[in-house]
Short mmCIF file of C-alpha atoms and ligand atoms in Angstrom, two decimals:
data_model
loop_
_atom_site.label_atom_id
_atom_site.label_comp_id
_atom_site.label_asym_id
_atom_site.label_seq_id
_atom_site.Cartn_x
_atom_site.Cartn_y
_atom_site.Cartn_z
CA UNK A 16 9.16 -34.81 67.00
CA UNK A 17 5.93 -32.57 67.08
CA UNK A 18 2.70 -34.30 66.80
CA UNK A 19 1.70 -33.76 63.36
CA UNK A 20 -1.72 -34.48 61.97
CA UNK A 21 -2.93 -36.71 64.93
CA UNK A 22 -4.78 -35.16 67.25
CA UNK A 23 -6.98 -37.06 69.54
CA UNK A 24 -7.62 -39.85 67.15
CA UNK A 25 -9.65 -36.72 64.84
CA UNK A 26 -11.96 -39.10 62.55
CA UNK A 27 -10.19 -38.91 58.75
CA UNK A 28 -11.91 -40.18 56.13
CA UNK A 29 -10.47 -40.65 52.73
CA UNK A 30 -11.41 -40.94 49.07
CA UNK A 31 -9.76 -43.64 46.91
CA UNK A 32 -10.19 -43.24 43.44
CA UNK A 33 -8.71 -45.81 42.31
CA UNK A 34 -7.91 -45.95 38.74
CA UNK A 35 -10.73 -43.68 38.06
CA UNK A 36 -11.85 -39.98 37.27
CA UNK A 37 -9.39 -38.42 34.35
CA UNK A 38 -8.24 -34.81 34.64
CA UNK A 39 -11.39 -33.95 33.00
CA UNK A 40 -13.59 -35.64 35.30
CA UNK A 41 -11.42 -34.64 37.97
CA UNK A 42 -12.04 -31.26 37.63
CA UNK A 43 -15.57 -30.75 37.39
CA UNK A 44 -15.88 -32.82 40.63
CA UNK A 45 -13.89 -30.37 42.13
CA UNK A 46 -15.85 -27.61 40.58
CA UNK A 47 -19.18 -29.18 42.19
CA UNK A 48 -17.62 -30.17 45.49
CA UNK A 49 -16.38 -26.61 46.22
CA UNK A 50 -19.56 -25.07 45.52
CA UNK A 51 -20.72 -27.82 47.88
CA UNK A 52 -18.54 -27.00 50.41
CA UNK A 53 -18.52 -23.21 50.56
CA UNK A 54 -22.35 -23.56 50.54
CA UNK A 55 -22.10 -25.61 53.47
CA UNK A 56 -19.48 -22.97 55.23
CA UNK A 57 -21.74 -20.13 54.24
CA UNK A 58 -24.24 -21.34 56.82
CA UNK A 59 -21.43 -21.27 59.37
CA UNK A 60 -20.54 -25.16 59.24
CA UNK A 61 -17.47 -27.28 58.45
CA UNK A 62 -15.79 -30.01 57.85
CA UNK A 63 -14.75 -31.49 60.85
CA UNK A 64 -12.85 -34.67 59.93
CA UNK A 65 -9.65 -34.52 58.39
CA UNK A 66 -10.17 -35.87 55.04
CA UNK A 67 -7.99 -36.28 51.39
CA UNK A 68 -8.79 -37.43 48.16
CA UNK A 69 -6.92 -40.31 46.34
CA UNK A 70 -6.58 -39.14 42.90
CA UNK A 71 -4.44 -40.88 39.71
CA UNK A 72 -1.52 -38.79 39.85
CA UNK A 73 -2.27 -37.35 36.74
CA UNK A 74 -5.44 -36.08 38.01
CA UNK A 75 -3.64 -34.24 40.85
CA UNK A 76 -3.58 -30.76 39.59
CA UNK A 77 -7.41 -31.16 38.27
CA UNK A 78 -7.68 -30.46 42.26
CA UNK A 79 -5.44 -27.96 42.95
CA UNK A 80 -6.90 -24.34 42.87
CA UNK A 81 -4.39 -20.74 43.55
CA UNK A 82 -7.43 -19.88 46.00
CA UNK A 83 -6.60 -20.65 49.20
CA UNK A 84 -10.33 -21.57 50.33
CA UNK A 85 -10.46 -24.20 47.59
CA UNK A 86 -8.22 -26.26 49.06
CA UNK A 87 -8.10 -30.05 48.34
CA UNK A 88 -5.62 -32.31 50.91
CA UNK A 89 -4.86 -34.63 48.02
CA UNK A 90 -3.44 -38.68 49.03
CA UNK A 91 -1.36 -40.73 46.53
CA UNK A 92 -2.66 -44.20 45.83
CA UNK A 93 1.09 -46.00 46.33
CA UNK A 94 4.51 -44.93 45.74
CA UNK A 95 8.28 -45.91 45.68
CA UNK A 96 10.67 -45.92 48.20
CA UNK A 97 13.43 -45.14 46.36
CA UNK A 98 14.03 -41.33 46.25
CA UNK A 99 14.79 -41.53 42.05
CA UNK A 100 16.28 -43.55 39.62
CA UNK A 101 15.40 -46.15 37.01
CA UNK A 102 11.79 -47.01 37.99
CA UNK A 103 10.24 -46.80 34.88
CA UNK A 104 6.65 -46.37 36.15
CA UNK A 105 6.93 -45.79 39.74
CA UNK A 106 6.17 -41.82 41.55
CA UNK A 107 9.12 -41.30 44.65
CA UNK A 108 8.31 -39.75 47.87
CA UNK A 109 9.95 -36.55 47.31
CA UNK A 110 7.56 -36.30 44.03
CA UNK A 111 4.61 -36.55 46.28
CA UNK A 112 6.03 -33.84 48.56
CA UNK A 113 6.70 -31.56 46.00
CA UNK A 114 3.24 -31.72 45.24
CA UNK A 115 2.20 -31.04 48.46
CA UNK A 116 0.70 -34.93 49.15
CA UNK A 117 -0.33 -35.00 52.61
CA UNK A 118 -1.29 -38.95 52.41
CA UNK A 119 -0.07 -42.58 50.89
CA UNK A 120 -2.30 -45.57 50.63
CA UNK A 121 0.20 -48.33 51.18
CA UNK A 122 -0.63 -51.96 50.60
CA UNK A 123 -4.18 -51.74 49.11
CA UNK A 124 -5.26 -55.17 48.38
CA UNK A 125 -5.75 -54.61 44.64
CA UNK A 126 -1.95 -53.70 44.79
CA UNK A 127 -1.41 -57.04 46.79
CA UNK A 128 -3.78 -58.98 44.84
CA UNK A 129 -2.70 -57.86 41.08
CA UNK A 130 0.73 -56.19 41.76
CA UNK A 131 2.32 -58.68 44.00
CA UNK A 132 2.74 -56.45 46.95
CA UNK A 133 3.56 -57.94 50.28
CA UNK A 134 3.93 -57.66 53.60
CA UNK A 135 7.64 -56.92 52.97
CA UNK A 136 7.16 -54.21 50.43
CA UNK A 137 4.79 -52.21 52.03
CA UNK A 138 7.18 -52.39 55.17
CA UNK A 139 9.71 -50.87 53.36
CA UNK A 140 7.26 -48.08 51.52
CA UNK A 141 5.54 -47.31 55.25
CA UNK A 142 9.85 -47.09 56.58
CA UNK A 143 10.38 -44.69 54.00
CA UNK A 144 7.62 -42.21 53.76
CA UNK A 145 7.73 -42.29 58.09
CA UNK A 146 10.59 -40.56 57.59
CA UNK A 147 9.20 -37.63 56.35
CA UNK A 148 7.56 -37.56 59.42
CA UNK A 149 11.04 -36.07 60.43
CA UNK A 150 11.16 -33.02 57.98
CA UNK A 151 11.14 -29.82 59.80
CA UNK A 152 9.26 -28.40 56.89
CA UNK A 153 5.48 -28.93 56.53
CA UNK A 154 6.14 -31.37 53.74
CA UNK A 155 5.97 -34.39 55.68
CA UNK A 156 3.53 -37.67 54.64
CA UNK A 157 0.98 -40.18 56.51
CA UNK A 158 0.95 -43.28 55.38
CA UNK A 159 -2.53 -45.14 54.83
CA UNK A 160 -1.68 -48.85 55.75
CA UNK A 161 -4.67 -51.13 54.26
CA UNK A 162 -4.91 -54.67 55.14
CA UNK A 163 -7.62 -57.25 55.71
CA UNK A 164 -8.72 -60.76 54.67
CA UNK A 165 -9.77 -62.30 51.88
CA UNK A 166 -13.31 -63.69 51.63
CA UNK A 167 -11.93 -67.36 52.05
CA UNK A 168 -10.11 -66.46 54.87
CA UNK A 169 -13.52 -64.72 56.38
CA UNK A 170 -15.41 -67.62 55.60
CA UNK A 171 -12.87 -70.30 57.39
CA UNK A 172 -12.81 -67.96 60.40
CA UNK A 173 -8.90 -66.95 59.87
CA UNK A 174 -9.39 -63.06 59.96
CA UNK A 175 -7.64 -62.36 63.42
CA UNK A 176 -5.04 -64.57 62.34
CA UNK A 177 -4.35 -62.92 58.82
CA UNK A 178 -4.37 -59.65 59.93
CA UNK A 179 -2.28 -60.03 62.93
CA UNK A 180 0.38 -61.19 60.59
CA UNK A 181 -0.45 -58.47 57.97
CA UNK A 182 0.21 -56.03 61.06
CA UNK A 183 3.18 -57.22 62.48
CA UNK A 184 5.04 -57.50 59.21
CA UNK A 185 3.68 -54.38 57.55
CA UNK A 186 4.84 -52.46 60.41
CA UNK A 187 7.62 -54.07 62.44
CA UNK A 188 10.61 -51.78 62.82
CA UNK A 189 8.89 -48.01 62.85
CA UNK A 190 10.00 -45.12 65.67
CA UNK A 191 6.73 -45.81 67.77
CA UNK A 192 6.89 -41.62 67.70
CA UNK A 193 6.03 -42.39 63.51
CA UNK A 194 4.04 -45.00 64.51
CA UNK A 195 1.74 -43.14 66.31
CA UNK A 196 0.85 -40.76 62.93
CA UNK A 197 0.36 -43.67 60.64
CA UNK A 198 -3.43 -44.29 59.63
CA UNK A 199 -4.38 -48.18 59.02
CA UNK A 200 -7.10 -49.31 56.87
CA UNK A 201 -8.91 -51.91 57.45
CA UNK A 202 -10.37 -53.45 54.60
CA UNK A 203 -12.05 -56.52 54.23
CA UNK A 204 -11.62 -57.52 50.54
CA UNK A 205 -15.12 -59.55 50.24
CA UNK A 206 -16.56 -55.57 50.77
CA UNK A 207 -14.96 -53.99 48.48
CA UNK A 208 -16.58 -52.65 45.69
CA UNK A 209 -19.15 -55.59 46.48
CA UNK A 210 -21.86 -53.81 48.18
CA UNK A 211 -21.34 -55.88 50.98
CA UNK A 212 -20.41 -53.88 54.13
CA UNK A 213 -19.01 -55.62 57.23
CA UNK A 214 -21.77 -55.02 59.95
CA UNK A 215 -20.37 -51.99 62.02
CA UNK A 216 -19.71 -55.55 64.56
CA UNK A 217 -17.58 -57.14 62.48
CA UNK A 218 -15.91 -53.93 61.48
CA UNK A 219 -15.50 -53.22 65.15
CA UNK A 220 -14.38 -56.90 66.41
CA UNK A 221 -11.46 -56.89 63.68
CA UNK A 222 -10.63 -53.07 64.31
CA UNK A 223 -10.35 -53.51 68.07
CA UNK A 224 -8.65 -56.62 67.38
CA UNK A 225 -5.94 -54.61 65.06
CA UNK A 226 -5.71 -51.71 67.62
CA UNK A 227 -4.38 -55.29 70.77
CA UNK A 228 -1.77 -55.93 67.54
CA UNK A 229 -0.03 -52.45 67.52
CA UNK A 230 -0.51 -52.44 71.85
CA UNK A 231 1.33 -55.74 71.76
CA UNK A 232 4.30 -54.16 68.86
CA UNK A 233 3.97 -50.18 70.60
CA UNK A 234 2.34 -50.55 73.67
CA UNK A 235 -1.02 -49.48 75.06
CA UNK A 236 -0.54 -45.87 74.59
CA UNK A 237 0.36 -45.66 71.15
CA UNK A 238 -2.17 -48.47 70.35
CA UNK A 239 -4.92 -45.85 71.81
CA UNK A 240 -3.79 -42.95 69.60
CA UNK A 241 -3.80 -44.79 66.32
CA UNK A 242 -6.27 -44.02 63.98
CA UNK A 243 -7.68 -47.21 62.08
CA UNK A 244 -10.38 -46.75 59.59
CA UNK A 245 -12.87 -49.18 57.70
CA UNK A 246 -13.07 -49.70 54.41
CA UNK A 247 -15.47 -51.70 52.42
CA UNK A 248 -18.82 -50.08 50.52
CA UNK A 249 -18.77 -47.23 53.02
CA UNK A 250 -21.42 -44.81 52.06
CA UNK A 251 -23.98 -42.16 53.04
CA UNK A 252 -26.01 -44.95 54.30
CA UNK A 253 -23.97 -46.80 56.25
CA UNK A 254 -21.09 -44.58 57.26
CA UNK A 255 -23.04 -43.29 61.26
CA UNK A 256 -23.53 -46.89 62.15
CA UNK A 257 -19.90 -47.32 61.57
CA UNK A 258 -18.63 -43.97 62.90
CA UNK A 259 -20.20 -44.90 66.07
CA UNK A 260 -18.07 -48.12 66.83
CA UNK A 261 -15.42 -46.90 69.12
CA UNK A 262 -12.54 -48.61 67.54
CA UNK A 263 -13.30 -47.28 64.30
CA UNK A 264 -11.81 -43.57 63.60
CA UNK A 265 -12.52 -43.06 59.91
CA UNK A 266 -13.36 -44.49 56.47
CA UNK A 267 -11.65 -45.12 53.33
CA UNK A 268 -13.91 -45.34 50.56
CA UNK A 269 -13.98 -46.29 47.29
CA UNK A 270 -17.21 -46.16 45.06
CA UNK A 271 -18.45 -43.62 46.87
CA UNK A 272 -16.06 -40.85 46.70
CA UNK A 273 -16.27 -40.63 42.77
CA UNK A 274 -19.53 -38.39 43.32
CA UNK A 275 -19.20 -34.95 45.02
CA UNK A 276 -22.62 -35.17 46.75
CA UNK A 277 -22.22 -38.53 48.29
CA UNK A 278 -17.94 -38.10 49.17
CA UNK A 279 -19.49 -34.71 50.42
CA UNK A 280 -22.44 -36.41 52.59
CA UNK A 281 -19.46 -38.26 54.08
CA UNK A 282 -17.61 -35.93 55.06
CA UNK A 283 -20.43 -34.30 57.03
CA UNK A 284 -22.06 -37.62 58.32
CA UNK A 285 -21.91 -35.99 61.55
CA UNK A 286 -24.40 -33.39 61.04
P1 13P B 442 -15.49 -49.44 47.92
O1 13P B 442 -15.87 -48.31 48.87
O2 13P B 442 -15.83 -49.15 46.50
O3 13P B 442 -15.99 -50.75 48.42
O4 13P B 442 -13.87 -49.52 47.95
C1 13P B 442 -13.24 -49.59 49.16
C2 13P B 442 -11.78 -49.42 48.93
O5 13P B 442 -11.13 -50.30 48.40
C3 13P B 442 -11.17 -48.17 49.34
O6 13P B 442 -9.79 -48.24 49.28
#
């Protein structure tokens, strides 16, 4: 298998949506984040993380544009590993391909907390979308693979523990070749959407942590090429001191990526 959208542990940083921004909204972000962005490439600059937007499905095609340089790499915010069938509710993989989805979020904990995911279910939705991984065809999909601890669990000093088991049973049984392309999220839940940030330390001592997990399951040198990001009131502010921690390859933010300035700041922290 080629290496696909991993190279060098490239920083990615993604927006999740969540269950916000309508078509409407959707669209007149895009309008002000292109201008943003071809202002920016005007003066000779770019982007240089890889980077996607979580939209609502239905807000999917507020992003898409026939223009070429308006391009939007769009991620899904879950989906079903079945390929079709009676799922009333549910989007399949080859939906999101024919789309053109380039990313899943798998396992977010509002999907664990309110939609009684588990460990077991996102194993079987991270299975099935590595197998696109496979396709020949440029339609393939990375999975996002959040986990982290609850605030209880951060408070009675479990967080190694928790996550170690999150890790091992959200990804136990993957070709370490597909392992090596999925993205993990680290996400403590006590920072999400709280305003509380894990200090880049923390953020760093549980990524590091996560990054011995996958060397123990895959071995040293797919644990090195994995790219785990934070997640947890990441924002213009914040988002350097992060960047900086070596374990730490990318953000997945929430609150933040509803504006087009500050998802846009974010993008181009490193300027
Ligand atoms: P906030 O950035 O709003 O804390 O959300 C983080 C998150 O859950 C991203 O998936």
């Amino acid at each position: 298998m080629l290496l696909k959208k991993n190279n060098m542990r490239r920083p990615i940083i993604v927006g999740n949506w969540k269950m916000n921004n309508g078509p409407t909204e959707a669209r007149a972000f895009f309008d002000k984040f292109i201008e943003l962005k071809s202002e920016y490439e005007k003066n000779g600059k770019e982007i240089e993380v890889d980077w996607a937007i979580a939209a609502p499905y239905i807000s999917m095609i507020s992003l898409m544009d026939e223009d070429d340089a308006k391009y939007i790499p769009l991620a899904a915010q879950n989906v079903n590993e079945n390929k079709s069938g009676a799922y009333t509710g549910e989007i399949s993989i080859p939906m999101l391909q024919e789309f053109g989805v380039e990313y899943v979020i798998i396992g977010h904990s509002e999907r664990r907390e309110m939609y009684n995911e588990t460990n077991a279910s996102v194993n079987a939705k991270v299975l099935a979308v590595t197998k696109t991984l496979d396709s020949e065809d440029d339609d393939y999909i990375i999975p996002i693979v959040a986990f982290g601890e609850t605030e209880a669990e951060f408070e009675s000093d479990r967080t190694l523990e928790v996550i170690e088991t999150q890790l091992k049973e959200c990804l136990v049984g993957l070709n370490p070749e597909h392992m090596k392309e999925v993205v993990l999220a680290y996400e403590p839940i006590w920072a999400i959407g709280t305003g509380k940030t894990a200090t880049p330390d923390q953020a760093q001592k549980v990524i590091k942590a996560s990054r011995e997990v996958i060397a123990e399951m895959y071995g040293d040198e797919i644990a090195k090429e994995v790219r785990i990001q934070y997640g947890g009131s990441m924002k213009p502010e914040n988002v350097k001191d992060l960047m900086k921690q070596p374990d730490i390859d990318g953000g997945l933010v929430g609150g933040a990526s509803l504006d087009p300035e500050s998802f846009f700041q974010l993008l181009t922290y490193n300027k």
